[in-house]
Tab-separated table of C-alpha atoms and ligand atoms in Angstrom:
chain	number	residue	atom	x	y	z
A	74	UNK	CA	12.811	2.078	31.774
A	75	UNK	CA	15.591	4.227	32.649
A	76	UNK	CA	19.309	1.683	32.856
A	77	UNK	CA	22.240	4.125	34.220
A	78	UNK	CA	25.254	2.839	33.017
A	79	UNK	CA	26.101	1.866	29.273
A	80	UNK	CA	28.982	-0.802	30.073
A	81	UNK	CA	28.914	-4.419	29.338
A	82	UNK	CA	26.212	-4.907	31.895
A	83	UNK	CA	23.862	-1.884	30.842
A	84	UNK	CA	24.023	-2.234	27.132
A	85	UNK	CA	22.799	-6.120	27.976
A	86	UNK	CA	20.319	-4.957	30.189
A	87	UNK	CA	18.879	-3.019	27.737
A	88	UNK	CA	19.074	-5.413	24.887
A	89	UNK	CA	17.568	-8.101	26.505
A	90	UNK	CA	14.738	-5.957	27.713
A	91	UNK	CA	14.114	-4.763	24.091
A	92	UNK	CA	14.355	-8.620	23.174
A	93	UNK	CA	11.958	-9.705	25.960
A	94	UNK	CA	9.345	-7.041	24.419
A	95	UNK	CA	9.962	-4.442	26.949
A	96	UNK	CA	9.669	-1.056	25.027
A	97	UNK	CA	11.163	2.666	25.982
A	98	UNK	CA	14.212	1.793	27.447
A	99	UNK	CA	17.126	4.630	27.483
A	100	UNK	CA	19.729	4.054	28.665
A	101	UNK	CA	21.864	7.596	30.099
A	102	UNK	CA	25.811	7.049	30.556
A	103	UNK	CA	27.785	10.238	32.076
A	104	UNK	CA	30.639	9.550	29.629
A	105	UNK	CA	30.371	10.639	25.776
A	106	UNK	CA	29.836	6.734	24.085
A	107	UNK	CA	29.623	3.139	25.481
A	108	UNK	CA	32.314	0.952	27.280
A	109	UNK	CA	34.473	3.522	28.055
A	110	UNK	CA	34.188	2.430	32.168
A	111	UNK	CA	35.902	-1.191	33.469
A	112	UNK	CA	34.533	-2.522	30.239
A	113	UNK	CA	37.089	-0.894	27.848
A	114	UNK	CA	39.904	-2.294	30.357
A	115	UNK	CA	38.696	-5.528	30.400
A	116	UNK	CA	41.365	-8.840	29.610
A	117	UNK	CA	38.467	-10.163	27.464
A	118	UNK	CA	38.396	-14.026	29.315
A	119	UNK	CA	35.300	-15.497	29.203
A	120	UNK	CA	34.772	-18.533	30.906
A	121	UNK	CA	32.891	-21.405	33.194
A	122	UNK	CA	35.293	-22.459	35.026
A	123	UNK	CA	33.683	-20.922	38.315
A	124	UNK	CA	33.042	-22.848	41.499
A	125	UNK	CA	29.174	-21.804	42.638
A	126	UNK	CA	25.980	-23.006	40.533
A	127	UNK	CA	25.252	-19.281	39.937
A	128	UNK	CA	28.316	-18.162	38.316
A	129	UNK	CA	28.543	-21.081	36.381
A	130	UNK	CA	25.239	-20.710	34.910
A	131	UNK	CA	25.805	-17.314	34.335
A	132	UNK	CA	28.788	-17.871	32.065
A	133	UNK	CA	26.620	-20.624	30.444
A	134	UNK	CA	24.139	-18.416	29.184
A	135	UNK	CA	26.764	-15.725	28.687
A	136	UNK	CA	28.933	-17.175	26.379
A	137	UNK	CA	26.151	-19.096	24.247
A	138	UNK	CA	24.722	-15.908	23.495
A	139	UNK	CA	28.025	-14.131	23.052
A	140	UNK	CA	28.866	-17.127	20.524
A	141	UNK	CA	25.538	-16.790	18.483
A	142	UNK	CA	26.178	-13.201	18.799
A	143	UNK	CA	29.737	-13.365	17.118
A	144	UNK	CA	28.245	-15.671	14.292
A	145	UNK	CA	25.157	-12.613	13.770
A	146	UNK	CA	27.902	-9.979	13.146
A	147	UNK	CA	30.338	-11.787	11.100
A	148	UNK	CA	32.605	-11.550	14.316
A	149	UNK	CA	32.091	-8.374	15.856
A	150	UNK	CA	32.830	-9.714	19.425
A	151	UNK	CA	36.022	-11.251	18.625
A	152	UNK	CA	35.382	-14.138	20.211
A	153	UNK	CA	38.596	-17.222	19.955
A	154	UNK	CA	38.200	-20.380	22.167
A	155	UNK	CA	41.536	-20.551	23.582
A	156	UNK	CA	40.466	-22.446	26.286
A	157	UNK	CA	41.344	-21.514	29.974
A	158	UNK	CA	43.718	-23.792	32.098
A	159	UNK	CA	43.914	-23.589	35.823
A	160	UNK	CA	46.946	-25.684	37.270
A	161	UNK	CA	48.052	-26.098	41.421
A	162	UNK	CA	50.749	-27.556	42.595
A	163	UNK	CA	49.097	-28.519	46.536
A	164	UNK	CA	47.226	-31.041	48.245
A	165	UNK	CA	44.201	-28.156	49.433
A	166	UNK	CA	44.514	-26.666	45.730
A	167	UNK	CA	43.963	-30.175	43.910
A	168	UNK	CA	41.546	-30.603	46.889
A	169	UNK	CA	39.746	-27.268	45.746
A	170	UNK	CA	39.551	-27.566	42.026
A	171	UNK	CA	38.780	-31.160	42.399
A	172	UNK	CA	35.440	-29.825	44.163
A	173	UNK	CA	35.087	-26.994	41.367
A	174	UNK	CA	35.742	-29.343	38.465
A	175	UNK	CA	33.144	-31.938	39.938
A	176	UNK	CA	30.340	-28.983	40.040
A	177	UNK	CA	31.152	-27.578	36.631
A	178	UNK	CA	30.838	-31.111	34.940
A	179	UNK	CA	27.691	-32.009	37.223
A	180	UNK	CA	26.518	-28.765	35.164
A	181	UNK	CA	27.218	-29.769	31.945
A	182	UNK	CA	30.051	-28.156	31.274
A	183	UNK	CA	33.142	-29.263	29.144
A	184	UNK	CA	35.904	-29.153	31.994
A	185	UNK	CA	38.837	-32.053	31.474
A	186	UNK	CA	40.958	-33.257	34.282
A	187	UNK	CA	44.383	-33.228	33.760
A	188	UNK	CA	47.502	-34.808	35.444
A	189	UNK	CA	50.662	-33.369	35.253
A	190	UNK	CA	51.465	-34.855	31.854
A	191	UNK	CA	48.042	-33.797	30.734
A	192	UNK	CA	49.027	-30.428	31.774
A	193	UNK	CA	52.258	-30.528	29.714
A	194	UNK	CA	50.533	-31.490	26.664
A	195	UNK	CA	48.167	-28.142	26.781
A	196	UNK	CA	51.075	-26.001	27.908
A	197	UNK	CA	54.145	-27.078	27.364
A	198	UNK	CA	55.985	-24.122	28.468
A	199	UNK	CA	54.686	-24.093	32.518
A	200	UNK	CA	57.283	-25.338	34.933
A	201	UNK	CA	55.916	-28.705	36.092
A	202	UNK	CA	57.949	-28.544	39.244
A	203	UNK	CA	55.896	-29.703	41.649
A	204	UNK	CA	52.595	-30.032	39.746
A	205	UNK	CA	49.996	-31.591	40.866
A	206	UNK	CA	47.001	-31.074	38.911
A	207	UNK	CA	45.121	-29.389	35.909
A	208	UNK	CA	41.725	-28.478	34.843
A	209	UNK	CA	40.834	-27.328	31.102
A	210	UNK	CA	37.850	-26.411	29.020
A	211	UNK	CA	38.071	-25.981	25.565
A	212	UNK	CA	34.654	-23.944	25.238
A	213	UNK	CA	36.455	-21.014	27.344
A	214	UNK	CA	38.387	-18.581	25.992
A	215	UNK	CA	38.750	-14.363	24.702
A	216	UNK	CA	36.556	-11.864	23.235
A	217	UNK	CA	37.299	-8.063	22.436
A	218	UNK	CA	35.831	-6.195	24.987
A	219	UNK	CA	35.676	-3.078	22.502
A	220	UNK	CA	33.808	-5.634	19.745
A	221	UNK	CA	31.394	-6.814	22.605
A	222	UNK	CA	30.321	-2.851	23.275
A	223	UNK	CA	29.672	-2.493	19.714
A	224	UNK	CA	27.779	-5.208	18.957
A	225	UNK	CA	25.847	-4.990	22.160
A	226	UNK	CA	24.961	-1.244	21.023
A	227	UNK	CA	24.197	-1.975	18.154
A	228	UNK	CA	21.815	-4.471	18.330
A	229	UNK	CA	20.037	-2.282	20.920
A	230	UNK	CA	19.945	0.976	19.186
A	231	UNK	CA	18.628	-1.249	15.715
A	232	UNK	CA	15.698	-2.672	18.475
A	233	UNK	CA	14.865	0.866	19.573
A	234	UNK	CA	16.706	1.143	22.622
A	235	UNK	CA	17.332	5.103	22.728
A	236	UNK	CA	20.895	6.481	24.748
A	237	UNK	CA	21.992	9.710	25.930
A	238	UNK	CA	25.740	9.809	26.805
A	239	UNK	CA	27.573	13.140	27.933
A	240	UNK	CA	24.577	12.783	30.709
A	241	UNK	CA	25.221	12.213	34.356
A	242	UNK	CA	23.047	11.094	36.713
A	243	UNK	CA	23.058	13.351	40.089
A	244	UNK	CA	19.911	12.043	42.109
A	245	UNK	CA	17.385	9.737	41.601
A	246	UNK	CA	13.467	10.441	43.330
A	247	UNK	CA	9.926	9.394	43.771
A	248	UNK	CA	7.120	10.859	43.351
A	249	UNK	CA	5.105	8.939	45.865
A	250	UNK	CA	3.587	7.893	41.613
A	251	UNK	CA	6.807	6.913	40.056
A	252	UNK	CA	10.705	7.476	40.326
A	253	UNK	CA	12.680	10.388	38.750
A	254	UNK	CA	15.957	10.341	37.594
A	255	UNK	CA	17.913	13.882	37.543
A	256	UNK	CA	20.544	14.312	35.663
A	257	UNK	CA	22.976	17.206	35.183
A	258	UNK	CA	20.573	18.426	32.003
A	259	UNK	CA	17.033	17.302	32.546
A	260	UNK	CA	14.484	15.091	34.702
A	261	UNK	CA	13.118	11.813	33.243
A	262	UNK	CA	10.180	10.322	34.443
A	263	UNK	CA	10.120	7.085	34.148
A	264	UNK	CA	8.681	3.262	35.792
A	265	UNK	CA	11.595	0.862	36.546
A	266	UNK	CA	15.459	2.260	36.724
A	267	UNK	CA	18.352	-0.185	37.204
A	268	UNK	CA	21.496	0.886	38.167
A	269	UNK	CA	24.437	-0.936	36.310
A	270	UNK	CA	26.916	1.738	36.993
A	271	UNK	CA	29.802	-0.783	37.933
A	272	UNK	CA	31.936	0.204	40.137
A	273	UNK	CA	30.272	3.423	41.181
A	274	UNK	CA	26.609	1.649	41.798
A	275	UNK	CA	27.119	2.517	45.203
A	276	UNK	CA	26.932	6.350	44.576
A	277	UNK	CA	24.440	5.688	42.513
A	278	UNK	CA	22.008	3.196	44.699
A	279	UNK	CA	22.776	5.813	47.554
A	280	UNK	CA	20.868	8.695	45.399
A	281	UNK	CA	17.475	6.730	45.597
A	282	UNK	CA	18.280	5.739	49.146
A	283	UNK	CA	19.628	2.237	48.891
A	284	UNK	CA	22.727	0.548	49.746
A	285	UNK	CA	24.669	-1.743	47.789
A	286	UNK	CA	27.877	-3.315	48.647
A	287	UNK	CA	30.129	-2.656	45.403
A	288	UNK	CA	33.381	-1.399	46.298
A	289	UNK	CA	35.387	-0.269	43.280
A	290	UNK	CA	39.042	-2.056	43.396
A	291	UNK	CA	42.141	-1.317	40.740
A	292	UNK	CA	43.134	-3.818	38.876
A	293	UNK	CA	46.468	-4.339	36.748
A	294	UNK	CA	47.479	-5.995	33.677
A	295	UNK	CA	51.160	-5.466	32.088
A	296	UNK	CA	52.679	-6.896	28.387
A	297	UNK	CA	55.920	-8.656	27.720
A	298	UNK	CA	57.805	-7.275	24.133
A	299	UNK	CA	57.193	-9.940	21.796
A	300	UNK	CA	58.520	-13.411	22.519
A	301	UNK	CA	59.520	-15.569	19.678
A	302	UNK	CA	59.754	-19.042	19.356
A	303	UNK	CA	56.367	-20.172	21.531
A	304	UNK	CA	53.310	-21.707	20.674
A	305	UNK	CA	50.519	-18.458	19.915
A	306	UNK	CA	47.766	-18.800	20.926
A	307	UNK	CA	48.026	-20.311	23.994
A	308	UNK	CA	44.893	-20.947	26.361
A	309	UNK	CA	44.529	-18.526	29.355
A	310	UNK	CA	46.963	-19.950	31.679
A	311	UNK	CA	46.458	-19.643	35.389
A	312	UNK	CA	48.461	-20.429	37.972
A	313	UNK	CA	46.268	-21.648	41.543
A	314	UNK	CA	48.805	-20.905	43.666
A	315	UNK	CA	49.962	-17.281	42.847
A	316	UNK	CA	47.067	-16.151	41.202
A	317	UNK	CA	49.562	-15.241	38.085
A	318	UNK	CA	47.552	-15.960	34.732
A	319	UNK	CA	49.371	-15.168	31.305
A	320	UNK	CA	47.762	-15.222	27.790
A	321	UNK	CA	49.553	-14.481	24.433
A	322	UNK	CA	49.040	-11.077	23.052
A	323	UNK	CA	50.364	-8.624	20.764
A	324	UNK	CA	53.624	-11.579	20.203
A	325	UNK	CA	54.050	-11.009	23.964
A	326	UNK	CA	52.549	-12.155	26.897
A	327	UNK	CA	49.746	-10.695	29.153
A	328	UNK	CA	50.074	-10.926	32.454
A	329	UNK	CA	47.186	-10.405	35.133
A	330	UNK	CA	46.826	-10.632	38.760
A	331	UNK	CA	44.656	-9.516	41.334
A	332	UNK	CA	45.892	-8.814	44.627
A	333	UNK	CA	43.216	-9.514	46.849
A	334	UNK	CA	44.731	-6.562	49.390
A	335	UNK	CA	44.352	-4.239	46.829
A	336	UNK	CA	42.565	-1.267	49.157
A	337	UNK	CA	39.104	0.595	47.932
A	338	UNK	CA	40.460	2.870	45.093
A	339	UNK	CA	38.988	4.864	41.877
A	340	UNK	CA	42.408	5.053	40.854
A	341	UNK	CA	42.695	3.972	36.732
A	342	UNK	CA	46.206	4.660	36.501
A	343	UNK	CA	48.603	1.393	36.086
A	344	UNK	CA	50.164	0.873	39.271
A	345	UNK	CA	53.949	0.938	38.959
A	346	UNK	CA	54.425	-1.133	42.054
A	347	UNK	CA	52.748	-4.301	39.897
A	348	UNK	CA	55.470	-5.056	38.030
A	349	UNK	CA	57.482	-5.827	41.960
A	350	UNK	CA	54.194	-7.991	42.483
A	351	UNK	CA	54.313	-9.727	39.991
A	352	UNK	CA	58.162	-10.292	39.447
A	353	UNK	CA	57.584	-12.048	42.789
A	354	UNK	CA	55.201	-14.830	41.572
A	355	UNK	CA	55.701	-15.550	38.217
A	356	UNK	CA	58.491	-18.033	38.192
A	357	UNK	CA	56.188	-20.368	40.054
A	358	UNK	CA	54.531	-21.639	36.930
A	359	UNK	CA	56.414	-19.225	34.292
A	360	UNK	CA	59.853	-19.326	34.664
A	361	UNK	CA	60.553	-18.611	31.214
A	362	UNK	CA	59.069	-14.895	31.804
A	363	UNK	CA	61.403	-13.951	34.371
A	364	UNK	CA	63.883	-12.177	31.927
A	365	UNK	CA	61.275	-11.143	29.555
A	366	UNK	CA	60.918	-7.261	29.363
A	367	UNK	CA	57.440	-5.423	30.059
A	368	UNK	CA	56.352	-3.004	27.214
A	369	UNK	CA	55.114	-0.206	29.296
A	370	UNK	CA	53.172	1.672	26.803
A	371	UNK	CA	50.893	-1.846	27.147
A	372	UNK	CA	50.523	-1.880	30.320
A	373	UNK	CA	47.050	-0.405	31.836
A	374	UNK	CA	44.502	-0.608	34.718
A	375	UNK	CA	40.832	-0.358	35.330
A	376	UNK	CA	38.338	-0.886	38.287
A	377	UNK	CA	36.879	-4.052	38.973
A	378	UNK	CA	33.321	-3.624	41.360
A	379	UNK	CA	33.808	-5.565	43.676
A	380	UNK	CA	31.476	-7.337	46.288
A	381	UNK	CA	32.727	-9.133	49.393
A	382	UNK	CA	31.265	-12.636	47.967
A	383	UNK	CA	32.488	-12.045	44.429
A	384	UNK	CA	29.087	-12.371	42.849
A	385	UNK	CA	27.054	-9.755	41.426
A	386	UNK	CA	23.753	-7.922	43.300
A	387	UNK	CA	20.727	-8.340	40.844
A	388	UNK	CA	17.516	-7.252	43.290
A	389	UNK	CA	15.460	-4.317	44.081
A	390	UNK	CA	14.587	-3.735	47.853
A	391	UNK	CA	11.152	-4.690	48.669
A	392	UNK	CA	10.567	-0.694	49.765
A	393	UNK	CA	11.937	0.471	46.367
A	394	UNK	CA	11.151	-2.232	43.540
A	395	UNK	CA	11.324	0.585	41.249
A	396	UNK	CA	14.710	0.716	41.797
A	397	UNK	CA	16.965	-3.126	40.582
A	398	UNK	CA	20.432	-3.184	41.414
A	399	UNK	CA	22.793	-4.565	38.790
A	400	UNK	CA	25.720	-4.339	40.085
A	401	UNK	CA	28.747	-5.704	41.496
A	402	UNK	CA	30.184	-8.271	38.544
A	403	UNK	CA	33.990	-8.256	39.777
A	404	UNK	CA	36.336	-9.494	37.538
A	405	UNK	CA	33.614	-11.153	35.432
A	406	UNK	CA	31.636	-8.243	34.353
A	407	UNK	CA	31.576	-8.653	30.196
A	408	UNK	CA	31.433	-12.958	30.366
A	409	UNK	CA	27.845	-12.570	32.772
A	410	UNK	CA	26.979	-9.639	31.009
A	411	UNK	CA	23.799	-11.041	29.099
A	412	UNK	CA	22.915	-13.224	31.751
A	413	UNK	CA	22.697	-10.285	33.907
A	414	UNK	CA	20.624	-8.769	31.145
A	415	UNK	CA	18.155	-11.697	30.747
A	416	UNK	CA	17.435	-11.858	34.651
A	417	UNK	CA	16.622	-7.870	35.036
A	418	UNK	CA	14.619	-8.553	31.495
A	419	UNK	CA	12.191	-11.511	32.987
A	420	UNK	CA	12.024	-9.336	36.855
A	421	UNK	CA	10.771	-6.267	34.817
A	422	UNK	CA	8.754	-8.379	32.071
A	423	UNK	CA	7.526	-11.477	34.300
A	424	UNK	CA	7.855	-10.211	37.821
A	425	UNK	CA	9.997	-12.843	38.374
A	426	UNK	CA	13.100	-15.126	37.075
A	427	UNK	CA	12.685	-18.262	35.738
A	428	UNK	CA	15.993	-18.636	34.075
A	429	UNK	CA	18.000	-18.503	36.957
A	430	UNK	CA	17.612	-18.614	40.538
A	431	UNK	CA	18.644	-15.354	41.874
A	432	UNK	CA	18.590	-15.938	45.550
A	433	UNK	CA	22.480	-16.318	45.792
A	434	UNK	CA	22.233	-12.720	44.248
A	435	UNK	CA	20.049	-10.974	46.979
A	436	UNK	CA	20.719	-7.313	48.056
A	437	UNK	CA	20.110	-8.746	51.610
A	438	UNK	CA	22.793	-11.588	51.666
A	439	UNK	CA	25.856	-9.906	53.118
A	440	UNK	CA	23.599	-9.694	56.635
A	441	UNK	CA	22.694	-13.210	56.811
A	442	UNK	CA	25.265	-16.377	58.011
A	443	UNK	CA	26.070	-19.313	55.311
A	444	UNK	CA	26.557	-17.427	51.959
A	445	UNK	CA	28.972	-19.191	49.137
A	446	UNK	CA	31.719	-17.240	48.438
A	447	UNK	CA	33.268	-17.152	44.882
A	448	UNK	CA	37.031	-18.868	44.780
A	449	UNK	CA	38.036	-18.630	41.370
A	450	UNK	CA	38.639	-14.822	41.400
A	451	UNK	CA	41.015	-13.621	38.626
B	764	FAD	C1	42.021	-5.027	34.379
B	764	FAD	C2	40.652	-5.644	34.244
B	764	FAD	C3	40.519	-6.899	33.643
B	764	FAD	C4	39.251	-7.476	33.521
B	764	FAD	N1	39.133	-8.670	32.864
B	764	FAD	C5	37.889	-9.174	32.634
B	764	FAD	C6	37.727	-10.355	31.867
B	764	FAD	O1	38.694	-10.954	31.399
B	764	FAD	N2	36.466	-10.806	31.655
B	764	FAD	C7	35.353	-10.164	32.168
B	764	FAD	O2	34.240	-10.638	31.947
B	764	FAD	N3	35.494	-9.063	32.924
B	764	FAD	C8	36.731	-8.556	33.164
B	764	FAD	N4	36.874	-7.435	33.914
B	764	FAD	C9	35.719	-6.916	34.643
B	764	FAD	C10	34.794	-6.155	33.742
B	764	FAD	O3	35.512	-5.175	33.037
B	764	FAD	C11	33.695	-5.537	34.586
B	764	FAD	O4	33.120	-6.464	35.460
B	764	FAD	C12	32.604	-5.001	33.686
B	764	FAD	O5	33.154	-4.163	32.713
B	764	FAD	C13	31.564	-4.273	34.493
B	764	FAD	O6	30.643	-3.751	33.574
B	764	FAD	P1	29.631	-2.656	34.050
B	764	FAD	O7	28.793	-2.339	32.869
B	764	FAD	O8	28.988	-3.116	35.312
B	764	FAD	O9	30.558	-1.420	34.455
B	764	FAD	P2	31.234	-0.296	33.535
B	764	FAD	O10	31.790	-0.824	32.278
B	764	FAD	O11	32.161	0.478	34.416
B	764	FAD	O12	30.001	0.616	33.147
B	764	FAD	C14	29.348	1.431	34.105
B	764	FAD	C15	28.961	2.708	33.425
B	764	FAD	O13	28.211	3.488	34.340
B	764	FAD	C16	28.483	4.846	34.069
B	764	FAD	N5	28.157	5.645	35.244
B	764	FAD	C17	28.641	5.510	36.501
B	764	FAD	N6	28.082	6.447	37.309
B	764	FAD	C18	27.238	7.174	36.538
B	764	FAD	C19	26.382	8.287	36.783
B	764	FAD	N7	26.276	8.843	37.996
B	764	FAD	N8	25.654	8.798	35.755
B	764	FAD	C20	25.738	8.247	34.514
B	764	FAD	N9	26.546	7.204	34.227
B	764	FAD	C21	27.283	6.675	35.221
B	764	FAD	C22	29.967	4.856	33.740
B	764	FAD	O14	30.304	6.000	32.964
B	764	FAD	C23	30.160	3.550	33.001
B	764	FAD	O15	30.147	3.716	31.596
B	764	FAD	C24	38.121	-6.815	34.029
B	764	FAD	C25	38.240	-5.552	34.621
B	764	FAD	C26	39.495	-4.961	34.728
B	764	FAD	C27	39.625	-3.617	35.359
């Protein structure tokens, strides 16, 4: 098995193959060691506060495993529960996570409804002007994205998993017998590849002829100096109506926000404009960042693949089931990463998945009427 791609989403790919008894797996990255794509610039949320049955299982699985794996390496991933709390101040957003918090709960997971008082308790510092509502889950909350790559790698290489970085892939063939995968040094012959090259798995699908819809989008994130004098931690704190969400970090704040007409881009440098963005929306729920100066040697940005239904693309086409797309994880890359990993695992090992039902995941979706689309995009 040949994975392209050693972020988040490879390295699980290949570790849950290994664990499901699948054996020769390399995995070939073009840079020179793991994470160093969108995973490195990751915020590090993980959470299941998501509003389809998919995503919501997805984090399930995602952050049991990440939790057991934390415990195995005497906290490698970093993992805190923090807890992540999305607030709205309007009738359609109470409306909205009303419906999101009744499907996570009918799901079995954690999620409390809060009032505005609620709210207050949890975060005491969010302008309740014009509150309406709250949800909260205490099982949410952060890992370290750099922790998650290492333990991830680890694990594999210690199961046999073999990688060669420094090694780009440049066109991928068949041999009418099996696929090829070219790279800038050598040809490997090999039975099954899956492309988890983020945000450049289109380039990538397109060299064995397939087309994927993962469009590679920048994202920001920008750091107050410290702030003394609030509670630290705090949860993740996201704000419905702007899309602002703030976490504690470094003594300062992070803020994040993704503006959904952010244009196509493979641009990784922070985007000065940003700060203007944000400025412009933060009061809403966090007036007392308004003043608060950004640090701007913390400030950084990073691709998120995107898809136009903000879930991921786990399939192979029925011409080319050699060839499984995994792909497309948005702004929830590293907190679906092993679920990702199991579901490629039981299609390569079983034929099938029996974990999860991957039909909302189908390469073929974006041509047919009545797909759900993902809301609770961060
Ligand atoms: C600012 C920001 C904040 C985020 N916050 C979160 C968060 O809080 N929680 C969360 O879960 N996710 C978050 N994400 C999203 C997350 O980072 C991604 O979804 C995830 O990292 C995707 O993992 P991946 O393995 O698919 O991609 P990547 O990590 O990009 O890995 C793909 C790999 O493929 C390799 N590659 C590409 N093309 C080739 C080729 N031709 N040959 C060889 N190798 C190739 C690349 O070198 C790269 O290492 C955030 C992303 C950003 C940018």
């Amino acid at each position: 098995m040949v994975v392209i791609g050693a972020g988040a989403v490879g390295l699980a790919v290949a570790l849950q193959l290994r664990r499901a008894g699948v054996t020769r797996v390399l995995v070939v990255d073009r840079n020179a060691s793991p994470g160093m794509g969108s995973t490195c610039r990751a915020n590090g949320g993980i959470r299941a506060q998501f509003t389809t049955p998919i995503n919501i299982a997805f984090s399930k699985f995602t952050i049991r495993e990440l939790r057991a794996l934390h415990e195995e390496t005497a906290g490698q991933v970093g993992f805190r529960a923090i807890g992540y709390l999305f607030m709205t101040g309007t009738d359609e957003g109470a409306a909205a996570l009303r419906r999101a918090w009744e499907l996570q709960r009918s799901l079995g997971i954690e999620v409390e409804w809060l009032d505005p008082a609620g709210v207050a308790d949890i975060a005491p510092f969010v302008s309740s002007e014009g509150l309406r509502c709250g949800t909260f889950c205490g099982g949410d909350g952060i890992i370290d994205p750099g922790g998650v790559v290492g333990a991830f790698a680890d694990a594999a290489r210690r199961l046999g998993v073999s990688f060669r970085y420094d090694t780009e892939v440049i066109d991928i063939t068949h041999t009418g017998r099996h696929p090829v995968v070219h790279t800038a040094r050598e040809t490997i012959d090999t039975d099954v590849v899956v492309n988890a090259a983020g945000p450049f798995a289109r380039t990538v699908a397109a060299m064995g002829g397939v087309d994927v819809r993962v469009t590679p989008r920048r994202r920001n994130l920008a750091c107050t100096e410290p702030v003394t004098g609030m509670p630290d931690p705090i949860p993740m704190c996201v704000d419905n109506d702007t899309g602002v969400l703030i976490r504690r970090e470094a003594g300062g704040f992070l803020v994040g926000y993704s503006d959904p007409h952010d244009p196509e881009s493979v641009e990784t440098g922070f985007d000065p404009d940003f700060l203007d963005v944000i400025a412009g929306r933060i009061g809403n729920r966090f007036p007392f960042l308004e003043e608060v100066p950004i640090n701007a040697r913390k400030c950084w940005a990073g691709l998120y693949p995107e898809t136009p239904d903000h879930h991921a693309i786990i399939d192979a086409p029925s011409d080319a089931p050699w060839f499984i797309q995994c792909a497309g994880f948005g702004g929830h890359g590293i907190m679906h990463s092993l679920a990702a990993g199991q579901a490629v695992a039981e299609l390569i090992s079983q034929g099938r998945c029996t974990t999860f039902d991957l039909r909302p995941l189908r390469l073929s979706r974006f041509d047919e009427p009545g797909g759900a689309v993902e809301t609770a995009v961060l």
